[in-house]
Short mmCIF file of C-alpha atoms in Angstrom, two decimals:
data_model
loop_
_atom_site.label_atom_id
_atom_site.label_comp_id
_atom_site.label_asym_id
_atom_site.label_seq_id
_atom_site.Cartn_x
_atom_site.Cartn_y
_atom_site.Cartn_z
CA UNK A 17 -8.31 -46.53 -11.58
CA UNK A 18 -5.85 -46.62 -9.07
CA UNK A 19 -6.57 -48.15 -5.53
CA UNK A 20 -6.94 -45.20 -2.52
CA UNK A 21 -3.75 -45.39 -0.41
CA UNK A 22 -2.25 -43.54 2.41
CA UNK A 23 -1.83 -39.51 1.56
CA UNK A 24 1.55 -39.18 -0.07
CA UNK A 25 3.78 -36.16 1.94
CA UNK A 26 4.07 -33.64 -1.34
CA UNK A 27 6.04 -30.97 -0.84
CA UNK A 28 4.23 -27.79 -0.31
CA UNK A 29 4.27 -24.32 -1.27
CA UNK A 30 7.45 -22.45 0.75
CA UNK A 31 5.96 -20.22 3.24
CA UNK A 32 7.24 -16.46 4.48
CA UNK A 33 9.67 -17.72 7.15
CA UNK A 34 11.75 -19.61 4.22
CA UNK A 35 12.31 -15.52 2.80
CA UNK A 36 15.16 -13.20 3.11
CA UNK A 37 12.73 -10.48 4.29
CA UNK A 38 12.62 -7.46 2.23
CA UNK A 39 11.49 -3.99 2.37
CA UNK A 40 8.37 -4.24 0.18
CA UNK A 41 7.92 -7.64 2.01
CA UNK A 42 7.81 -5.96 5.33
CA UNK A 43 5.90 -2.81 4.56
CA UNK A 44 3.25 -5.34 2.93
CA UNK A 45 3.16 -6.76 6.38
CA UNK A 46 2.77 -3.45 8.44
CA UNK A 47 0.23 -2.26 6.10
CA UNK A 48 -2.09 -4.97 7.64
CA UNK A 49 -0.63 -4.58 11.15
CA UNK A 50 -1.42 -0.42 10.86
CA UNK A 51 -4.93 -1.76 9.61
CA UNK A 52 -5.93 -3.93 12.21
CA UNK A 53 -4.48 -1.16 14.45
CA UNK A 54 -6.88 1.63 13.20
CA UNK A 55 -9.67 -0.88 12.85
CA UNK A 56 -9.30 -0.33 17.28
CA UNK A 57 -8.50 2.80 17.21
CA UNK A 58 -11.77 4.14 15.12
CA UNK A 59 -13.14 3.29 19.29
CA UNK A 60 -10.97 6.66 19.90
CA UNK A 61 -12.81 8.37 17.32
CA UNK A 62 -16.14 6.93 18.62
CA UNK A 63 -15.51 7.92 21.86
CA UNK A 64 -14.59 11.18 21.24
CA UNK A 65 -17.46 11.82 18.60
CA UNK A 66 -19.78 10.49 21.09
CA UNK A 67 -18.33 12.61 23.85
CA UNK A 68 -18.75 15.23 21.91
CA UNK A 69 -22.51 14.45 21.60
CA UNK A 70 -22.96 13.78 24.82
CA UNK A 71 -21.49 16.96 26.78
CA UNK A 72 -19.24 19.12 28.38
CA UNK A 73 -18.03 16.74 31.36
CA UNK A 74 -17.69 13.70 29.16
CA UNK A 75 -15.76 15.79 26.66
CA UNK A 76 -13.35 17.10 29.54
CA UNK A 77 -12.43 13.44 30.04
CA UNK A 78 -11.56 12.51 26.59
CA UNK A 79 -9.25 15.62 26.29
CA UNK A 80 -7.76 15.24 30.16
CA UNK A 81 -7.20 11.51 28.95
CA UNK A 82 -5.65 13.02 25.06
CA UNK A 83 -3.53 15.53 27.22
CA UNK A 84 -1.57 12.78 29.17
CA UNK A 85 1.46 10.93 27.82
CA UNK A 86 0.04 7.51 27.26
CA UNK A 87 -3.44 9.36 25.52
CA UNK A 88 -0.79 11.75 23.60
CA UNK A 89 1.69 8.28 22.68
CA UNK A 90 -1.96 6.56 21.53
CA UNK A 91 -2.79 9.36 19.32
CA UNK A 92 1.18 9.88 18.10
CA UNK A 93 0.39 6.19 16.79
CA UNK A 94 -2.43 6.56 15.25
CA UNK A 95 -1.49 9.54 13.75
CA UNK A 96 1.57 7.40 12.09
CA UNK A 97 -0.81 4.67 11.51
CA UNK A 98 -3.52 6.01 9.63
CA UNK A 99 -0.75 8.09 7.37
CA UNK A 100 1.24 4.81 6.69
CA UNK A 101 -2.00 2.86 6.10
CA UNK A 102 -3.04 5.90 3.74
CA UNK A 103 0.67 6.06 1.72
CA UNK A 104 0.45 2.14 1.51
CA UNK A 105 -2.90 2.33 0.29
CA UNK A 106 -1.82 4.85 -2.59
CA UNK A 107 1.26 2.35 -3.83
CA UNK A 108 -0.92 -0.44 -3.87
CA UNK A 109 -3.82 1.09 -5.52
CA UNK A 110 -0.68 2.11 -7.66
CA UNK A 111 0.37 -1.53 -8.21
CA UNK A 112 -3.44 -2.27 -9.27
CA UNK A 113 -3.36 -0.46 -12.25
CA UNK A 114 0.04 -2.67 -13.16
CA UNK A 115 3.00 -0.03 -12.86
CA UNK A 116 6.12 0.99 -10.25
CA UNK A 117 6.49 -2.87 -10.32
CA UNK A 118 10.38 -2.21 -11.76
CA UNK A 119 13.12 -3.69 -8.87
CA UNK A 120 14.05 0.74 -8.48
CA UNK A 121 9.96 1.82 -8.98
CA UNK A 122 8.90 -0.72 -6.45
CA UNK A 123 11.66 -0.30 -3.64
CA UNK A 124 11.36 4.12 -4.16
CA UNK A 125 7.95 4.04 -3.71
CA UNK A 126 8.35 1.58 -0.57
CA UNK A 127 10.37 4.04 0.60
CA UNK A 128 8.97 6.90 0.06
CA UNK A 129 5.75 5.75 1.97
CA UNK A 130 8.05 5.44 5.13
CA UNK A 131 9.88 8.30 5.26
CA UNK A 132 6.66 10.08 4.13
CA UNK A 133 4.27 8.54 6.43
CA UNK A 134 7.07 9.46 9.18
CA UNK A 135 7.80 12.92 8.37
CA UNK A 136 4.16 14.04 7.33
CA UNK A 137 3.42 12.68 11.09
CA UNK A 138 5.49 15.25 12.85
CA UNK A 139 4.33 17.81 10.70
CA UNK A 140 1.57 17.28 11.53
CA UNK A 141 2.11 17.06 15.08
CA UNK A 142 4.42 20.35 14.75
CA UNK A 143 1.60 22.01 13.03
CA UNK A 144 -1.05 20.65 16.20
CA UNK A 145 1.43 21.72 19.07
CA UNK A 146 1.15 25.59 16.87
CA UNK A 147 -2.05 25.14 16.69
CA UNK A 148 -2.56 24.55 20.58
CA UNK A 149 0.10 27.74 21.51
CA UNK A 150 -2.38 29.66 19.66
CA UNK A 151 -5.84 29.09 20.23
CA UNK A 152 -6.09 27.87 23.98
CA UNK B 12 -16.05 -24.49 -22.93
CA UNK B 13 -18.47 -26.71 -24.49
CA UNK B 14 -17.30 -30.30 -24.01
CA UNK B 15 -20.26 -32.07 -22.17
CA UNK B 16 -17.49 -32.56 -18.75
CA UNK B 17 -18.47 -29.05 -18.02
CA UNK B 18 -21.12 -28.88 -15.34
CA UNK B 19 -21.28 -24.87 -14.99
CA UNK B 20 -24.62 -23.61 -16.93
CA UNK B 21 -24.13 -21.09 -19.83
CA UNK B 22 -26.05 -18.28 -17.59
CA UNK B 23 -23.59 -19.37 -14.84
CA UNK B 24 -20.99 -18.45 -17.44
CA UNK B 25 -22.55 -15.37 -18.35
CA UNK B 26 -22.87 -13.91 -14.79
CA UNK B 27 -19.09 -14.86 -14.21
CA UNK B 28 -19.30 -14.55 -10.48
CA UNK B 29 -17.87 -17.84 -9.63
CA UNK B 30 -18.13 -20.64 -7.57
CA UNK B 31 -18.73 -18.45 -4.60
CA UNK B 32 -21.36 -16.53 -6.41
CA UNK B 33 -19.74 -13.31 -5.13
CA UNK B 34 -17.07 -12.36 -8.41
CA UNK B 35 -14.79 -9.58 -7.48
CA UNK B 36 -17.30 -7.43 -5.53
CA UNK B 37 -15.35 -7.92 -1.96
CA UNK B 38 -11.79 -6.61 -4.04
CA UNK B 39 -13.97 -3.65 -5.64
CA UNK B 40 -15.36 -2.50 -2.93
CA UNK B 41 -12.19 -2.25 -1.04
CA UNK B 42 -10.50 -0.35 -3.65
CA UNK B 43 -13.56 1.88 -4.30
CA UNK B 44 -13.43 2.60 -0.36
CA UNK B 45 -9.62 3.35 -0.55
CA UNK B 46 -9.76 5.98 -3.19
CA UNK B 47 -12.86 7.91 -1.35
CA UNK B 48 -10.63 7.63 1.64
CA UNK B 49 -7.68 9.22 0.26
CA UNK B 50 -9.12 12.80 0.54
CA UNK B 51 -11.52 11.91 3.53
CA UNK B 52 -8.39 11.59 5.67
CA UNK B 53 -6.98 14.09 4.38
CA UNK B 54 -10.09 16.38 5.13
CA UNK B 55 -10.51 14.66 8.63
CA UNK B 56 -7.09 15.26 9.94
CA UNK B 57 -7.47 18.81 8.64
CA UNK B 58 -10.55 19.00 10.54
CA UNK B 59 -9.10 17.13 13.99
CA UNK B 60 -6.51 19.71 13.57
CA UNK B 61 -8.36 22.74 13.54
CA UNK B 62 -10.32 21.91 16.57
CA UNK B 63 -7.18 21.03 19.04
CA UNK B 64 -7.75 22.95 22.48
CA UNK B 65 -11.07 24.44 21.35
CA UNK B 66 -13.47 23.71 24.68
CA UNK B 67 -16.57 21.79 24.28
CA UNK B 68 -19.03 24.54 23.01
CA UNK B 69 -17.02 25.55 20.06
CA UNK B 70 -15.81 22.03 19.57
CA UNK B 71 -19.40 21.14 19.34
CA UNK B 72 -20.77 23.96 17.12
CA UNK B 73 -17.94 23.12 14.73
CA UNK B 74 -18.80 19.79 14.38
CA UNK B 75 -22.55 20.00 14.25
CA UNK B 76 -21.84 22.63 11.09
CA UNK B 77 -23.38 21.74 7.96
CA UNK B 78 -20.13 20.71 5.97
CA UNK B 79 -18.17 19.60 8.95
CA UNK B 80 -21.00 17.31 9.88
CA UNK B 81 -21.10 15.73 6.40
CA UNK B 82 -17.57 15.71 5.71
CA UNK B 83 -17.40 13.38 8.89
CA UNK B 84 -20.29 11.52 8.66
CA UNK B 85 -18.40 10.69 5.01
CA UNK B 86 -15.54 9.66 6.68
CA UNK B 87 -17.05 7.62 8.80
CA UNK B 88 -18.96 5.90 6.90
CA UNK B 89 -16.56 4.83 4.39
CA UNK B 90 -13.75 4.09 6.95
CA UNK B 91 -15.93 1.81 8.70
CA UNK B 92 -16.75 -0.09 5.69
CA UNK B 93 -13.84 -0.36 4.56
CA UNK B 94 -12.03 -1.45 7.54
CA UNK B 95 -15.10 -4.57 8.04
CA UNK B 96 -14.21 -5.61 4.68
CA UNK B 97 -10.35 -5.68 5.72
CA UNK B 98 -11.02 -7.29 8.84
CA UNK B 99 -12.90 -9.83 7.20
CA UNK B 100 -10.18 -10.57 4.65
CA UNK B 101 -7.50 -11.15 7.66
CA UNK B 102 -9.60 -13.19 9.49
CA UNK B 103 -10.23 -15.12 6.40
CA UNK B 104 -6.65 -15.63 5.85
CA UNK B 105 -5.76 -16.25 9.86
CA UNK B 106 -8.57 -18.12 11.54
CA UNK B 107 -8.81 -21.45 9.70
CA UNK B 108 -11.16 -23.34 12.34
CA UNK B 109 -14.54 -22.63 10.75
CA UNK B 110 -17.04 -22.16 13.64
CA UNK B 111 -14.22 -19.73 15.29
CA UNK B 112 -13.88 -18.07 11.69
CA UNK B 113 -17.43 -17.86 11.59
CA UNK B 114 -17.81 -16.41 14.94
CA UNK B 115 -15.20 -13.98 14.47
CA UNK B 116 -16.99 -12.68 11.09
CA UNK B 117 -19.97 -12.25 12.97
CA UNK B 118 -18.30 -10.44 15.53
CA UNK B 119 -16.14 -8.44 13.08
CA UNK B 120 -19.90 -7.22 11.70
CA UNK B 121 -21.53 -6.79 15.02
CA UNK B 122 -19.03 -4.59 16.02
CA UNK B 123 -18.52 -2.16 12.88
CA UNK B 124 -22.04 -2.11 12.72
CA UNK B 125 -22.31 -0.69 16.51
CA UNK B 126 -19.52 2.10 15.93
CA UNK B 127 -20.58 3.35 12.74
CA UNK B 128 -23.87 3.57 14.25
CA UNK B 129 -22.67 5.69 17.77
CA UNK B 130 -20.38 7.82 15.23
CA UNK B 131 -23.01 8.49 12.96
CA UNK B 132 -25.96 9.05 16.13
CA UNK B 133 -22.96 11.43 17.94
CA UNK B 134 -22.41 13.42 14.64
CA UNK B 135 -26.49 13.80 13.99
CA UNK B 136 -27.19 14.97 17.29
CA UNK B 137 -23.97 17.54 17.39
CA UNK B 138 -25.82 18.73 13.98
CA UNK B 139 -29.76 18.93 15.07
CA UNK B 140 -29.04 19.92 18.89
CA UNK B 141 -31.63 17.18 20.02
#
């Protein structure tokens, strides 16, 4: 048996910084960021659910604090967040089952998250603002 | 598999849940979360949607509503499960000191726990009126 001597410096495993960064790369990354970002903003769904619950005053606050920029920018982000987080979702559950790993599949469908998760957010917004001329 | 080196028991074998004892429960569950959520958003933006600028009464009726209730206690549910198991997976990967990483799990539980609870409490009492 050999004797025990000081740890020998291997070489490791490269890391992400040693990358070219690429789209699939970075959209792997934002999928976690947009998680951990909904995982705080569910508290804006609390709050409002529990607002809800508890009455007409504390439900006047949440919607004076939705109706002001930074409570309209907060929701504009989640809104993007939870749509990206949903399209990412898809591609990988996509990925699971083995296919669109081709260099063209797996860039389009990169792709097409983002400019879906982008555009489906100002529909959506577009279709709230209509929504708000009408009913108010 | 049978050379007498191997320590693991046949049953161990059998069970093939691994070292940890856990298999791939923790990666089924988040994909089994993922595909319910795919039309709970869906249905929960819809439903966010339809009730911009309503005031609180009709805000309140619609969400205490049979189907509206359940469609969001649904949601809830399954979002907030699945977002503690993805929590727990970055902190896993992140937070390498292990009392921290323990805390941090702990906390991560501790505080789904408390806002799935308040969701599901606010959407029960919309419903029943108490």
């Amino acid at each position: 048996m050999a004797s025990p001597k000081a740890p020998v410096a291997r070489p490791l495993s490269p890391h992400l910084q040693i990358y070219r960064p690429t789209l699939t790369m970075t959209m792997s990354i934002v999928h976690r960021i947009t998680g951990a970002a909904l995982y705080f903003g569910t508290l804006l769904l609390a709050w409002w659910l529990i607002a809800a619950a508890a009455g007409p005053n504390a439900f006047a606050t949440v919607q004076g604090f939705m109706d002001g920029i930074v409570g309209r920018l907060i929701l504009f982000g989640y809104t993007w967040a939870l749509l990206h987080h949903l399209l990412g979702g898809v591609r990988h559950l996509i990925w699971d089952t083995c296919y669109g790993f081709g260099p063209r599949e797996r860039e389009l469908l990169t792709l097409a998250g983002l400019i879906g998760s982008v555009g489906l957010t100002v529909l959506i917004w577009i279709l709230g603002y209509l929504t708000l001329g009408g009913a108010r | 598999m049978n050379d007498r080196t191997n320590l693991r028991t046949p049953l161990s074998r059998v069970r093939h849940l691994g070292s940890a004892h856990a298999g791939t429960g923790h990666f089924w569950r988040q994909r089994l979360t993922s595909v319910a959520l795919i039309p709970l958003t869906i249905v929960f933006i819809a439903i966010v949607v339809a009730l911009l600028g309503r005031n609180h009464a009709a805000t309140a009726q619609i969400l205490g509503s049979a189907p509206v209730a359940i469609l969001m206690l649904l949601f809830v549910l399954t979002g907030i499960y699945h977002m503690w198991l993805g929590m727990q997976v970055i902190v896993e990967d992140y937070v390498h000191h292990e009392l921290v990483k323990i805390v941090t799990l702990m906390a991560n539980t501790f505080f789904c726990a408390a806002l799935g609870i308040a969701c599901v409490f606010a959407v029960l009492k919309l419903s029943f009126g108490v």
